Coordinates of C-alpha atoms and ligand atoms in Angstrom, one line a residue:
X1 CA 57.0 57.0 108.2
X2 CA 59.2 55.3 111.1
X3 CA 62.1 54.7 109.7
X4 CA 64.9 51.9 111.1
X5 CA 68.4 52.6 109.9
X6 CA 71.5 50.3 110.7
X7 CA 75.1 51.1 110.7
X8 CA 74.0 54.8 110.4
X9 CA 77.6 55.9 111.9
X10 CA 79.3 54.5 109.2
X11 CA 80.2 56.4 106.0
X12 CA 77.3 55.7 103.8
X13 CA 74.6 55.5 106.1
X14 CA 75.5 58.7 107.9
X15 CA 74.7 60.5 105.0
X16 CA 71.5 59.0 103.8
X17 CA 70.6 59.9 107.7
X18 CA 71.6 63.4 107.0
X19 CA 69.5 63.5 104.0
X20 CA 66.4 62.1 106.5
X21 CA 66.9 64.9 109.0
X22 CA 67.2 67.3 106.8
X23 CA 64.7 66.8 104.0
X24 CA 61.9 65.0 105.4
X25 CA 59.8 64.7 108.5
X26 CA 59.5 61.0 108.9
X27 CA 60.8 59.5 112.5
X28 CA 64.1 57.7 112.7
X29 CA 65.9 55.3 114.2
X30 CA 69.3 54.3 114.1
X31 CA 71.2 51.0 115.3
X32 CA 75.0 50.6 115.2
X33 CA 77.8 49.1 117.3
X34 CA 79.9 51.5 116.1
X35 CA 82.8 48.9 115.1
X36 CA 83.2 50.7 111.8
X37 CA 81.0 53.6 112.6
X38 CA 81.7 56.5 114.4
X39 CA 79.9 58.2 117.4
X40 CA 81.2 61.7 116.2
X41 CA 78.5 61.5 113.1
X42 CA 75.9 60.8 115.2
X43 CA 76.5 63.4 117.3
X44 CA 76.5 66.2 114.5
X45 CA 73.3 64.7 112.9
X46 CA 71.3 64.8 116.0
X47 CA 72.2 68.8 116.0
X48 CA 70.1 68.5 112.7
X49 CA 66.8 67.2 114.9
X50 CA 66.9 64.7 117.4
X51 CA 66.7 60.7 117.1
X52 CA 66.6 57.6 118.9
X53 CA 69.8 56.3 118.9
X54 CA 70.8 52.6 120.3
X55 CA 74.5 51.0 120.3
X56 CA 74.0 47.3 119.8
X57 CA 74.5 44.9 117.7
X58 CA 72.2 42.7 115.1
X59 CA 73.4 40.2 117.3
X60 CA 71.4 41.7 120.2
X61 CA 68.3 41.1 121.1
X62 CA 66.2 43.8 118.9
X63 CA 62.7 42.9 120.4
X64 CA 62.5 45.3 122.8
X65 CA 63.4 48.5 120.2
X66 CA 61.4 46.8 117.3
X67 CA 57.5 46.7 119.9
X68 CA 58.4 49.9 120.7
X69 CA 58.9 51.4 117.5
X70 CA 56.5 49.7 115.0
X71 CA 58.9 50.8 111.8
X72 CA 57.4 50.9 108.9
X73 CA 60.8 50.8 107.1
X74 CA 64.0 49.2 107.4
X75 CA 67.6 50.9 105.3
X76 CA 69.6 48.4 106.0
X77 CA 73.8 49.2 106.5
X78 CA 75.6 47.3 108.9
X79 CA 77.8 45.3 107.0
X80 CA 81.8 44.8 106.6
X81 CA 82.9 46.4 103.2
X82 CA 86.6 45.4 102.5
X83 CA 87.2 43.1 99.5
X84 CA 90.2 41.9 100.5
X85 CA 89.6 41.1 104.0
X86 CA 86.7 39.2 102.9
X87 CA 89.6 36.9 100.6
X88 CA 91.1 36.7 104.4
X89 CA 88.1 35.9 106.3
X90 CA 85.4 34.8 104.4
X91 CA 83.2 33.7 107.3
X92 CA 82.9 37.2 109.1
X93 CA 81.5 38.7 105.6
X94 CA 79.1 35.3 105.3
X95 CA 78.0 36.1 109.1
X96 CA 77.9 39.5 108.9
X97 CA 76.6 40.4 105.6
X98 CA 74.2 37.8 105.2
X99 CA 72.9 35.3 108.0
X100 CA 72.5 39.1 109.7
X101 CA 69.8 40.2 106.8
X102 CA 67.9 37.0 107.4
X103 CA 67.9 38.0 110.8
X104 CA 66.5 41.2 110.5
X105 CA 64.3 40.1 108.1
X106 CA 63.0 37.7 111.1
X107 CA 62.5 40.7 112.6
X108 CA 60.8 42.4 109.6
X109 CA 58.3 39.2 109.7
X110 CA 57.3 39.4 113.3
X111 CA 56.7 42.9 113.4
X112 CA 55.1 43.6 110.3
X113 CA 58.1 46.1 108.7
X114 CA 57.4 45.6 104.7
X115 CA 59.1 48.4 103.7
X116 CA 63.3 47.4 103.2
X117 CA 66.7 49.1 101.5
X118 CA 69.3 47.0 101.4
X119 CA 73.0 48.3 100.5
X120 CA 74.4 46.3 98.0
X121 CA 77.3 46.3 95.5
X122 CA 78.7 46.7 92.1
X123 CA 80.8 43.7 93.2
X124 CA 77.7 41.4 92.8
X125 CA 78.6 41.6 88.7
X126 CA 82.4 40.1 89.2
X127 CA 84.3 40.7 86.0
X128 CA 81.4 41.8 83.8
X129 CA 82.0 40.6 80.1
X130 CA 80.8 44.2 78.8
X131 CA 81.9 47.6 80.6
X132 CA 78.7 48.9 81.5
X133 CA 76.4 46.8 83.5
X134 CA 73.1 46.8 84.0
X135 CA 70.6 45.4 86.5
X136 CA 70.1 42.4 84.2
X137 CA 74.0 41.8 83.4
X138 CA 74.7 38.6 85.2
X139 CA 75.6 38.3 88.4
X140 CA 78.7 36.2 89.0
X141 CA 81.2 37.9 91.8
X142 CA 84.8 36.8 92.4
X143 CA 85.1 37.6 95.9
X144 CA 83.3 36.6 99.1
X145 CA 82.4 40.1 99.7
X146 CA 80.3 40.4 96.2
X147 CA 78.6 36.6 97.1
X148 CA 77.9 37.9 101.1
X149 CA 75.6 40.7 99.1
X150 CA 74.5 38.7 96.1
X151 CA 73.3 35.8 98.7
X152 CA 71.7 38.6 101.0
X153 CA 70.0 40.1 97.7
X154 CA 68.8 36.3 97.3
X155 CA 67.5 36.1 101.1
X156 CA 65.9 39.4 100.0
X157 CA 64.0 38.3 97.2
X158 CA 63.0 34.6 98.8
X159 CA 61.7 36.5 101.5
X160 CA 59.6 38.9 99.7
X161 CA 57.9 35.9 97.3
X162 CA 56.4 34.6 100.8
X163 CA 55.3 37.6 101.9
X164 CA 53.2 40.0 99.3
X165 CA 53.3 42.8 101.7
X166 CA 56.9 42.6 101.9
X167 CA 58.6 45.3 99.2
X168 CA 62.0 45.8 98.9
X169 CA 64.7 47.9 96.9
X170 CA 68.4 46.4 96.4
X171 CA 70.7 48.8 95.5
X172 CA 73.7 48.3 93.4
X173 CA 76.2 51.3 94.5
X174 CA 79.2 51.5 92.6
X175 CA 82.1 53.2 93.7
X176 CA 81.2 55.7 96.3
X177 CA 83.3 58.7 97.6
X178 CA 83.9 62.1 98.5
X179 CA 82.2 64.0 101.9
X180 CA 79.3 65.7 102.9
X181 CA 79.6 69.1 100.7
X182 CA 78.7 70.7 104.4
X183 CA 81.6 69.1 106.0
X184 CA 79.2 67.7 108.7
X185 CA 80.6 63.8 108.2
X186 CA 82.5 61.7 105.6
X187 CA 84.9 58.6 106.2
X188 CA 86.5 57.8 109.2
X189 CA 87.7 54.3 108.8
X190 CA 91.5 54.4 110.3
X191 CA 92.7 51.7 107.4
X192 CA 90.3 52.4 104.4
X193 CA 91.3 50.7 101.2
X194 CA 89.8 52.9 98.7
X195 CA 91.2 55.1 95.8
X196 CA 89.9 58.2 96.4
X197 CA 90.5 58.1 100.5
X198 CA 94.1 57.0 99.6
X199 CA 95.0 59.7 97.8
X200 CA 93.8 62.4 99.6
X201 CA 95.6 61.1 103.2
X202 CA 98.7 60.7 100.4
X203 CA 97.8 64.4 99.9
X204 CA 97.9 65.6 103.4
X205 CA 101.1 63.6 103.7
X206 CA 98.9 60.7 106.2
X207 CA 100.6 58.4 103.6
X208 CA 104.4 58.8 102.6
X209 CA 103.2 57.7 99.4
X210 CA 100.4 55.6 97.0
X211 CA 100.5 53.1 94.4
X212 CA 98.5 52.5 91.2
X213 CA 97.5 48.6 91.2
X214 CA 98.6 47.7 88.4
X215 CA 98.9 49.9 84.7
X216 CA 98.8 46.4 82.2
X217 CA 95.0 46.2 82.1
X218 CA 93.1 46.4 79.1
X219 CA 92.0 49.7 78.9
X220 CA 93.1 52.8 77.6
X221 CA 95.5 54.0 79.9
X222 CA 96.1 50.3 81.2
X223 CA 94.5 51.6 84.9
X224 CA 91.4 50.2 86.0
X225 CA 88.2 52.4 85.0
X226 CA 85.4 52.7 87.9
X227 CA 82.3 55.0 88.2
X228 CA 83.1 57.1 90.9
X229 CA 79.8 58.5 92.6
X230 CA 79.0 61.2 95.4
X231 CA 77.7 60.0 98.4
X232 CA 75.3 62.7 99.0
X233 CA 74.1 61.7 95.5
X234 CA 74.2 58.1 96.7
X235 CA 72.2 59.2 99.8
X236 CA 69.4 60.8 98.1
X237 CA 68.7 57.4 95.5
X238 CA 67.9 55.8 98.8
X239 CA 65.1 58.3 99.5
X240 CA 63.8 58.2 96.0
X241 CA 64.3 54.2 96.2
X242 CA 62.1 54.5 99.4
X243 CA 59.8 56.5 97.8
X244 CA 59.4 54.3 95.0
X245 CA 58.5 50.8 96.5
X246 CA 56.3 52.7 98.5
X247 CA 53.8 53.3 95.8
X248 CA 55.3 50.5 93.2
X249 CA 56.6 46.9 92.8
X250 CA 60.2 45.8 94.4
X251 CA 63.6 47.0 92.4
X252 CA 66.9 46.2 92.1
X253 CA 68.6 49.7 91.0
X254 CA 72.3 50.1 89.8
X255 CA 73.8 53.3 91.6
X256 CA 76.6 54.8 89.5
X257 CA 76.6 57.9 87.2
X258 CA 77.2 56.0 84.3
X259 CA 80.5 57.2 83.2
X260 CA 84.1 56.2 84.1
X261 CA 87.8 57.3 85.6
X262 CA 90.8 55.5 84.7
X263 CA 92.9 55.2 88.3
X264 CA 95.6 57.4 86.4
X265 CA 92.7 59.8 86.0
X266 CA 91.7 60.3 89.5
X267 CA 95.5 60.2 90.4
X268 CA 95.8 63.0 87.9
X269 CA 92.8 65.4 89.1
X270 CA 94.3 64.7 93.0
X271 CA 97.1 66.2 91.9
X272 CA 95.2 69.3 90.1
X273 CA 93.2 69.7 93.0
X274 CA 95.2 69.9 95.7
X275 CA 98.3 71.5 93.8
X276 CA 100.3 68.6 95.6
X277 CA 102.4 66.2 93.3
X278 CA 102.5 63.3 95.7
X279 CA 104.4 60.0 94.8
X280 CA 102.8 57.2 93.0
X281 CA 104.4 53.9 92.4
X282 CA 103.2 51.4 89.9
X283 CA 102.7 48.4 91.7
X284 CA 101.3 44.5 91.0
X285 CA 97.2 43.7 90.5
X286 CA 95.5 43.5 93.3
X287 CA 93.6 40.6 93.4
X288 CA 90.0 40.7 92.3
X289 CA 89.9 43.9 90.6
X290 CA 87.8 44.0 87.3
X291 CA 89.4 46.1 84.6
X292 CA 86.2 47.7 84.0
X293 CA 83.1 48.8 86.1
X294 CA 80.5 51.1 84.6
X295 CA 76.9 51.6 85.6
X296 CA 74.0 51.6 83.8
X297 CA 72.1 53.8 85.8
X298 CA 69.0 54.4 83.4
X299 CA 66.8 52.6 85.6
X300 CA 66.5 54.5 88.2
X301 CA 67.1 57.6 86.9
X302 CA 63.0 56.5 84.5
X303 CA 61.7 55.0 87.3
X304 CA 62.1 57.1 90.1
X305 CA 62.5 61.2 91.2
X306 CA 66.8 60.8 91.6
X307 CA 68.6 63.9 90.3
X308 CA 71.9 63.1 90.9
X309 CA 73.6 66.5 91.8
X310 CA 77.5 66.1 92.4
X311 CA 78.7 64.5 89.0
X312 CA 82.2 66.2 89.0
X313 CA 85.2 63.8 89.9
X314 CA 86.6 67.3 91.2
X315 CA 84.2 68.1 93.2
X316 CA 84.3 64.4 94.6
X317 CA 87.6 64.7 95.4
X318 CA 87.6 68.3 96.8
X319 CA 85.4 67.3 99.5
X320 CA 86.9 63.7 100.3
X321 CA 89.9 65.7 100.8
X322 CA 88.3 68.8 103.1
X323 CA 87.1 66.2 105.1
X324 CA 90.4 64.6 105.6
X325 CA 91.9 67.9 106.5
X326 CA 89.2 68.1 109.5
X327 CA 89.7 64.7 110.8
Ligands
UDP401 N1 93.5 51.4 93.6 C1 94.8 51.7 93.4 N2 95.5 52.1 94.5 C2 94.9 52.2 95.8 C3 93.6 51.9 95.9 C4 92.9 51.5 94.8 O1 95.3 51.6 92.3 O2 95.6 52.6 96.7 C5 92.7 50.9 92.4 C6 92.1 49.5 92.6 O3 93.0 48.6 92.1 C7 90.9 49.7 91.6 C8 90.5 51.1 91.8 O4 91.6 51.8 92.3 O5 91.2 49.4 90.3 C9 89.3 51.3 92.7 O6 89.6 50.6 93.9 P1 88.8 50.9 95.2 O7 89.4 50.1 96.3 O8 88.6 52.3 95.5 O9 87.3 50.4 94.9 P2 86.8 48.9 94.4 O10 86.5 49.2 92.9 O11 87.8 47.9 94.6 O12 85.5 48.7 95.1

């Protein structure tokens, strides 16, 4: 297959690429503007086997690269990724996130491309009622960032009932971390938000200190509970998402292990696994933060060849925090 993938120099995408060089011989492409993304990872990955590799923007004018390439697949990343910001600014993520996937699926039309991944979110489920959600729990975020993907998923889905070629796989990811076991790439962003990233750079003493967002939730250590997943495990469900439409009917597949961590939990296996007792403060709720977010991942672990490796929370944070050591 020729393969298209955006935002492939940012954290997610740079590993399904990895996965693509590494364990298959299809042809890729990769777009990115590199706002989020980093130059370094493509760099590294095209030591793997060579790519094409063009900085633009959706925004640009794609003609050109889409007649020259006649993709027959489209994994689609470029997007912004920060809840909060998106409470800040909720036109970038509206822009961004989702007029830019009925762009590209304008593209997709006019070139013939039937074959799409779309990276979407556990945040599409808001504040489930039940603590494990599946791909038919309803869908009702509480943040622009969730309604930027849900709408996309939407464009998505409209799209493909006009066009019976057309076959898509949404994916769900819950809450993604740690680095490429290999220590080829990881995450770079300078001000990342996330658990996992802010206690390892609170590790390496990046951060004089963290805090725990709150410890009055309704759970049983009154921290929020999230399914923590591997990317590299993450990056593989694309190829076996791929895979899948390719001989079957359009999914949407839930990307989580299926099993949570209280945020006292992770804070407590940082601390084991680096031998470092940092400081933790307790401080306020952050806004938008469901108490409880759980996959269930059954679906695509029937339907399709994913055998999730890296199900250790250790093992998660061991190499979220080799990578921060390298950077
Ligand atoms: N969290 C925290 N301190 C931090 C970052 C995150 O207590 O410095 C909590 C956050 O409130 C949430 C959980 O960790 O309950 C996971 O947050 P993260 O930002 O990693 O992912 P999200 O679930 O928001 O996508």
């Amino acid at each position: 297959m020729n393969i298209l993938i955006t935002g492939a120099a940012g954290y997610i995408g740079s590993h399904v690429l990895k996965v693509l060089l590494e364990q298959s011989s299809h042809e890729i492409c990769v777009i990115d503007n590199l706002s989020k993304g980093n130059i370094n990872a493509i760099n590294e990955l095209k030591k793997i086997r060579n790519f094409e590799f063009f900085n633009v923007s959706l925004e640009d004018d794609l003609n050109e690269i889409f007649a020259k390439h006649k993709f027959d697949a489209i994994i689609h990343f470029a997007a912004f990724i920060e809840v909060f910001e998106s409470t800040q600014d909720p036109l970038k993520y509206y822009l961004n996130n989702t007029a830019n996937v009925a762009k590209i699926l304008t593209y997709c039309k006019i070139y013939g491309v039937n074959r799409f991944i779309f990276s979407s979110t556990a945040a599409v489920y808001g504040e489930p009622d039940t603590p494990e959600v599946s791909e038919e729990s309803q869908t009702i975020p509480i943040n622009p960032y969730g309604y930027s993907k849900l709408m996309s998923e939407q464009v998505i889905k409209d799209y493909a009932t006009s066009n019976k070629e057309f076959r898509y796989a949404i994916l769900r990811y819950f809450n993604v971390a740690g680095a490429d076991p290999d220590g080829l790439i990881g995450q770079n962003y300078p001000n990342a938000t996330h658990l996992i990233k802010v206690a390892v750079q609170t590790i390496l003493g990046k951060r004089e200190k963290m805090a725990i967002y709150g410890d009055d939730y309704a759970t049983d250590d009154g921290t929020c509970v999230r399914d923590y997943i591997h990317v590299s495990d993450l990056a593989t469900a694309h190829v076996s998402a791929l895979n899948h439409i390719n001989e079957n009917q359009s999914e949407i597949f839930n990307v989580g292990y299926g099993r949570g961590f209280s945020v006292k939990e992770v804070v407590k296996m940082a601390k084991e696994v680096s031998g470092v007792d940092f400081k933790v403060d307790i401080a306020n709720r952050r806004d938008g933060d469901p108490s409880v977010l759980i996959s269930n991942a059954s679906k695509i672990k029937t339907l399709t060849d994913w055998t999730p490796k890296f199900d250790d929370l250790k093992l998660i944070i061991k190499t979220a925090l080799e990578w921060e050591k390298r950077l």
